[in-house]
Amino acid sequence: MQQRAPPLRLPLHLLLLLVPALSEVPDHYASPRVGSGTRTGLSNAPAQEYLDPTYPVPRPPPVAPTCVVPVLSYSFANTYGAPPAKAAYAPPAGCPAPWSLVVLSFSVAIAGDQYDRVAAVWLDGAELLRTTTAEPTPDGVRWTVRKDVTRYSALLRSPPGGVLSVMLENLVNDVYTGVYNVSVSLEFHGAPAYLVNDGGSSSAAGSADPGQKLPASYFQPADLILPISEGTGNSSGFWFRIQNSSDCRSKLVSIPSNTYRAVLEFFVSPHSNDEFWYSNPPDLYIRENDLTTGRGNAAYREVVVSVDGHFAGSFSPFPVIYTGGINPLFWQPVAALGAFDLPTYDVELTPFLGLLVDGKAHEIVLSVVDGIAEWLVDANLHLWLDPASPNVSAALSRYRTPRLSITRRYYTRQPLDGRFEIRAKRKSRFSGWVNSSFGNFTTDVETELEATSLVEFTDQGRNKTVRLQAEQDTEVVVRSSETRKEVGKVETEAKYPLWLEMVTEDGENGTYVMRANLTHSLIVETDAEAEGLFDGETKVVDEQAAVGWMLVRDHDVLDGSAATTQAYRYSDEAGKYERAIDTLDGAVLSDNVTESYRALGDGLAWLAAGAGPAEGGAMEL
Ligand SMILES: *[C@@H]1O[C@H](CO)[C@@H](O)[C@H](O)[C@H]1NC(C)=O
Ligand SMILES: *[C@@H]1O[C@H](CO)[C@@H](O)[C@H](O)[C@H]1NC(C)=O
Ligand SMILES: *[C@@H]1O[C@H](CO)[C@@H](O)[C@H](O)[C@H]1NC(C)=O
Ligand SMILES: *[C@@H]1O[C@H](CO)[C@@H](O)[C@H](O)[C@H]1NC(C)=O
Ligand SMILES: *[C@@H]1O[C@H](CO)[C@@H](O)[C@H](O)[C@H]1NC(C)=O
Ligand SMILES: *[C@@H]1O[C@H](CO)[C@@H](O)[C@H](O)[C@H]1NC(C)=O
Ligand SMILES: *[C@@H]1O[C@H](CO)[C@@H](O)[C@H](O)[C@H]1NC(C)=O
Ligand SMILES: *[C@@H]1O[C@H](CO)[C@@H](O)[C@H](O)[C@H]1NC(C)=O
Ligand SMILES: *[C@@H]1O[C@H](CO)[C@@H](O)[C@H](O)[C@H]1NC(C)=O
Ligand SMILES: *[C@@H]1O[C@H](CO)[C@@H](O)[C@H](O)[C@H]1NC(C)=O
């Protein structure tokens, strides 16, 4: 076994300067004594329930049978280097598939001192959730992540003998005493008869005019999900641990020869020297200033998949900040965007089915452009199967390897000042047809990824500015191969601007003060339409702004103050949901929820529920 760098948030032994140059930070910190209400002059009681506001998991349809399956309870104490915790899983007899909704609940309680950690849940080697933990206070904190996992129905249906694994590498000693108590359960909601009979999972026979309409099953959960993950997962989890840009990890898969649609869903999280990749300076700066940090290789990253040596898709990862990152006081009790449920990324592989449906094994390769140690990456291959034919025929009809165009402008001035700009762009267009019993359809996938990054050090390295603007637009268009008529289209625009400013000042006795300002957003707009099925837009705007200071020795926060505002907004054809939270020094000052719904087919009136506290305000139809 190769020796790998521990992905633990241990203090760096490399901070040689008394006042660290900001190239050595942002870093991860533990805030053991702050946030426990002992700060002078603060009257707000710190919250114990931590959260990451997102759209509430949809309500199950009325009269659906409901079953809750507690799958695993485990105390993650000194689990570093240990295999994942495992538990047997079988679908509930009382709520057989198909399900209208399945929800995974991941609940955590912890007291003491501890760093944030990364964790994942896998079912038979396919990932269901990637999450990171909050840092505890001595009085204890808890939180619950609820994720809609209906899209993994194919895995959840698996016959008895299933194994659910949870990895959370923790380290407990005299100083870091926190033990993560985790429980995982699954909540199944059956599909009432009126839903099963309506549209259903449709067979081709239903269509009088094949080739003119996509089947409803095209937009339902996949029929089969194959894990693109590391071996048996018993030693160090099912994720691939990617160490550098040439560290390509691959898996050989054979897919059923009647696959008519394929989507690869990625789970990624950067750690160690790449945890703050968006703020890493180039190696040139590190060398010129004789720094010892390994956090270099500049601030561009892109995750790439290839199929049998063909580049098949890529994305710019959303910069998730874990709860010990930048200033841990920012993330009490609201976690940074996505920290409790990391975003996943879908790459449409349908145009490449022509390479895959021959019943033979093919190589899927995952890699990280410019990545350094280490990235935890794996993926799920979602496959939709033709119910009426043992074979599809398919071909990749338009393919050219897309080029990454990247411009770097680096400027340095001794000591420790520098300005590093990167502009990157990649445009790709792939096209392929698949003839199944539903007809002959051509899928065009067009992607444009654009990122600009700025990392700047001024005031002899004590002032640092980071600006990242990543934008990825994807258009998937499905046409009848004969008539060229469009039968389905999904357009997605994702943007993630991040702005961060930090200043360090000398403190007394080996301490320093760091002030930071941050704004961070995740904006995703999706416009989807399918002939005879639906036509609609959804928009998510999730934003945070935080400002504060902290007094630090080594990696411990001794004192500080921070204010965070969080605004989450979701809207679609049926209504909208907004939640705005103001926090100060670990306490929630206000938490406003506004919801409005349109009753479809029932007067189409918007019923607005007034603003108010989280408990009030909501109105259901
Ligand atoms: C975690 O579980 C252990 C063992 O059941 C229990 O003693 C401890 O109080 C729990 N911790 C928290 C914070 O709930
Ligand atoms: C790893 O797990 C697999 C399947 O769960 C099992 O067959 C194998 O024996 C395990 N290997 C080790 C070294 O524990
Ligand atoms: C990249 O990582 C792999 C896997 O750890 C290692 O074998 C290889 O030597 C590394 N390559 C470079 C250039 O560091
Ligand atoms: C499926 O495809 C294989 C190989 O292309 C072919 O040999 C076989 O006859 C096909 N089967 C059917 C039922 O079409
Ligand atoms: C397309 O697929 C259908 C169903 O598998 C098959 O009946 C038909 O012959 C195929 N068309 C061609 C031109 O191969
Ligand atoms: C830090 O640098 C930024 C960008 O150069 C500048 O706007 C800001 O005024 C500086 N702050 C301090 C305290 O020097
Ligand atoms: C499907 O359509 C494409 C594009 O028009 C065509 O080249 C191909 O031969 C068709 N396939 C079948 C099996 O009909
Ligand atoms: C400096 O730190 C040491 C060890 O933490 C402590 O004993 C000493 O009292 C501190 N001095 C001042 C001036 O804070
Ligand atoms: C943070 O923003 C506030 C308000 O915009 C400003 O007064 C302060 O100087 C900023 N601090 C830093 C470190 O940039
Ligand atoms: C919540 O609503 C109250 C009353 O309208 C307002 O004063 C407060 O600023 C709002 N909080 C947020 C975070 O929007």
XYZ file of N, CA and C in Angstrom, residues 211-212 214 218 260 348 350-352 393-398 429-436 438-445 475-489:
138
model
N -40.159 7.742 -32.375
C -39.210 8.688 -32.963
C -39.676 10.121 -32.902
N -40.922 10.361 -32.437
C -41.435 11.723 -32.420
C -41.535 12.303 -31.017
N -40.094 11.728 -26.736
C -39.304 10.979 -25.763
C -40.247 10.288 -24.785
N -37.582 8.552 -19.744
C -36.336 9.270 -20.023
C -36.009 10.249 -18.889
N -30.292 3.295 -23.568
C -30.619 4.365 -24.527
C -30.279 5.755 -24.009
N -23.721 14.544 -19.407
C -24.564 13.735 -20.290
C -23.655 12.929 -21.224
N -24.852 10.395 -23.254
C -25.632 9.714 -24.305
C -24.959 9.743 -25.690
N -24.336 10.875 -26.112
C -23.701 10.856 -27.436
C -22.620 9.783 -27.564
N -22.067 9.336 -26.421
C -20.967 8.365 -26.446
C -21.446 6.917 -26.367
N -28.942 0.359 -31.336
C -27.759 0.641 -32.146
C -27.476 2.122 -31.963
N -26.198 2.488 -31.988
C -25.838 3.873 -31.676
C -24.507 4.216 -32.311
N -24.280 5.506 -32.519
C -22.981 5.954 -33.022
C -22.706 7.376 -32.561
N -21.422 7.632 -32.339
C -20.954 8.982 -32.039
C -20.774 9.648 -33.396
N -21.579 10.708 -33.667
C -21.545 11.225 -35.036
C -20.723 12.497 -35.165
N -20.557 13.227 -34.077
C -19.772 14.443 -34.189
C -18.857 14.495 -32.998
N -18.548 20.299 -28.129
C -19.819 19.931 -28.751
C -19.718 18.494 -29.234
N -20.616 17.673 -28.711
C -20.636 16.262 -29.089
C -22.029 15.916 -29.553
N -22.087 14.948 -30.459
C -23.375 14.567 -30.978
C -23.351 13.072 -31.291
N -24.456 12.408 -30.996
C -24.529 10.982 -31.303
C -25.975 10.547 -31.409
N -26.232 9.475 -32.155
C -27.608 8.977 -32.252
C -27.738 7.619 -31.603
N -28.954 7.346 -31.131
C -29.274 6.051 -30.540
C -30.605 5.608 -31.130
N -30.622 4.426 -31.735
C -31.901 3.878 -32.224
C -32.371 2.800 -31.246
N -33.487 3.078 -30.586
C -34.054 2.109 -29.648
C -35.493 1.873 -30.070
N -37.889 3.216 -28.864
C -38.591 4.501 -28.792
C -38.418 5.302 -30.079
N -37.467 4.869 -30.913
C -37.200 5.596 -32.151
C -35.729 5.935 -32.242
N -35.378 6.602 -33.304
C -33.991 7.013 -33.529
C -33.865 8.488 -33.133
N -33.090 8.760 -32.079
C -32.925 10.134 -31.597
C -31.460 10.535 -31.632
N -31.230 11.800 -31.950
C -29.871 12.352 -31.934
C -29.741 13.298 -30.752
N -28.685 13.118 -29.961
C -28.456 13.985 -28.796
C -27.239 14.862 -29.059
N -27.449 16.170 -28.925
C -26.359 17.146 -29.056
C -26.054 17.702 -27.689
N -24.804 17.668 -27.285
C -24.433 18.245 -25.993
C -23.405 19.334 -26.259
N -26.022 22.805 -22.882
C -27.282 22.645 -23.595
C -27.339 21.230 -24.145
N -28.381 20.511 -23.745
C -28.590 19.160 -24.269
C -29.856 19.210 -25.116
N -29.724 18.901 -26.396
C -30.882 18.930 -27.287
C -31.069 17.548 -27.899
N -32.303 17.032 -27.799
C -32.600 15.727 -28.390
C -33.550 15.939 -29.562
N -33.155 15.377 -30.710
C -33.967 15.550 -31.918
C -34.333 14.203 -32.493
N -35.439 14.172 -33.191
C -35.759 13.007 -33.998
C -34.702 12.929 -35.095
N -34.051 11.777 -35.230
C -32.981 11.682 -36.229
C -33.529 11.800 -37.643
N -34.797 11.406 -37.841
C -35.354 11.466 -39.200
C -35.809 12.874 -39.566
N -36.656 13.466 -38.697
C -37.248 14.754 -39.073
C -36.424 15.946 -38.582
N -35.423 15.694 -37.725
C -34.617 16.746 -37.091
C -35.449 17.608 -36.138
N -36.686 17.208 -35.908
C -37.541 17.994 -35.008
C -37.052 17.808 -33.574
N -37.038 18.949 -32.820
C -36.594 18.911 -31.438
C -37.667 18.260 -30.565
N -37.284 17.255 -29.787
C -38.277 16.614 -28.910
C -37.976 16.845 -27.432
N -36.794 17.345 -27.133
C -36.473 17.632 -25.740
C -35.254 18.521 -25.658
N -35.220 19.372 -24.618
C -34.077 20.268 -24.482
C -33.892 20.629 -23.014
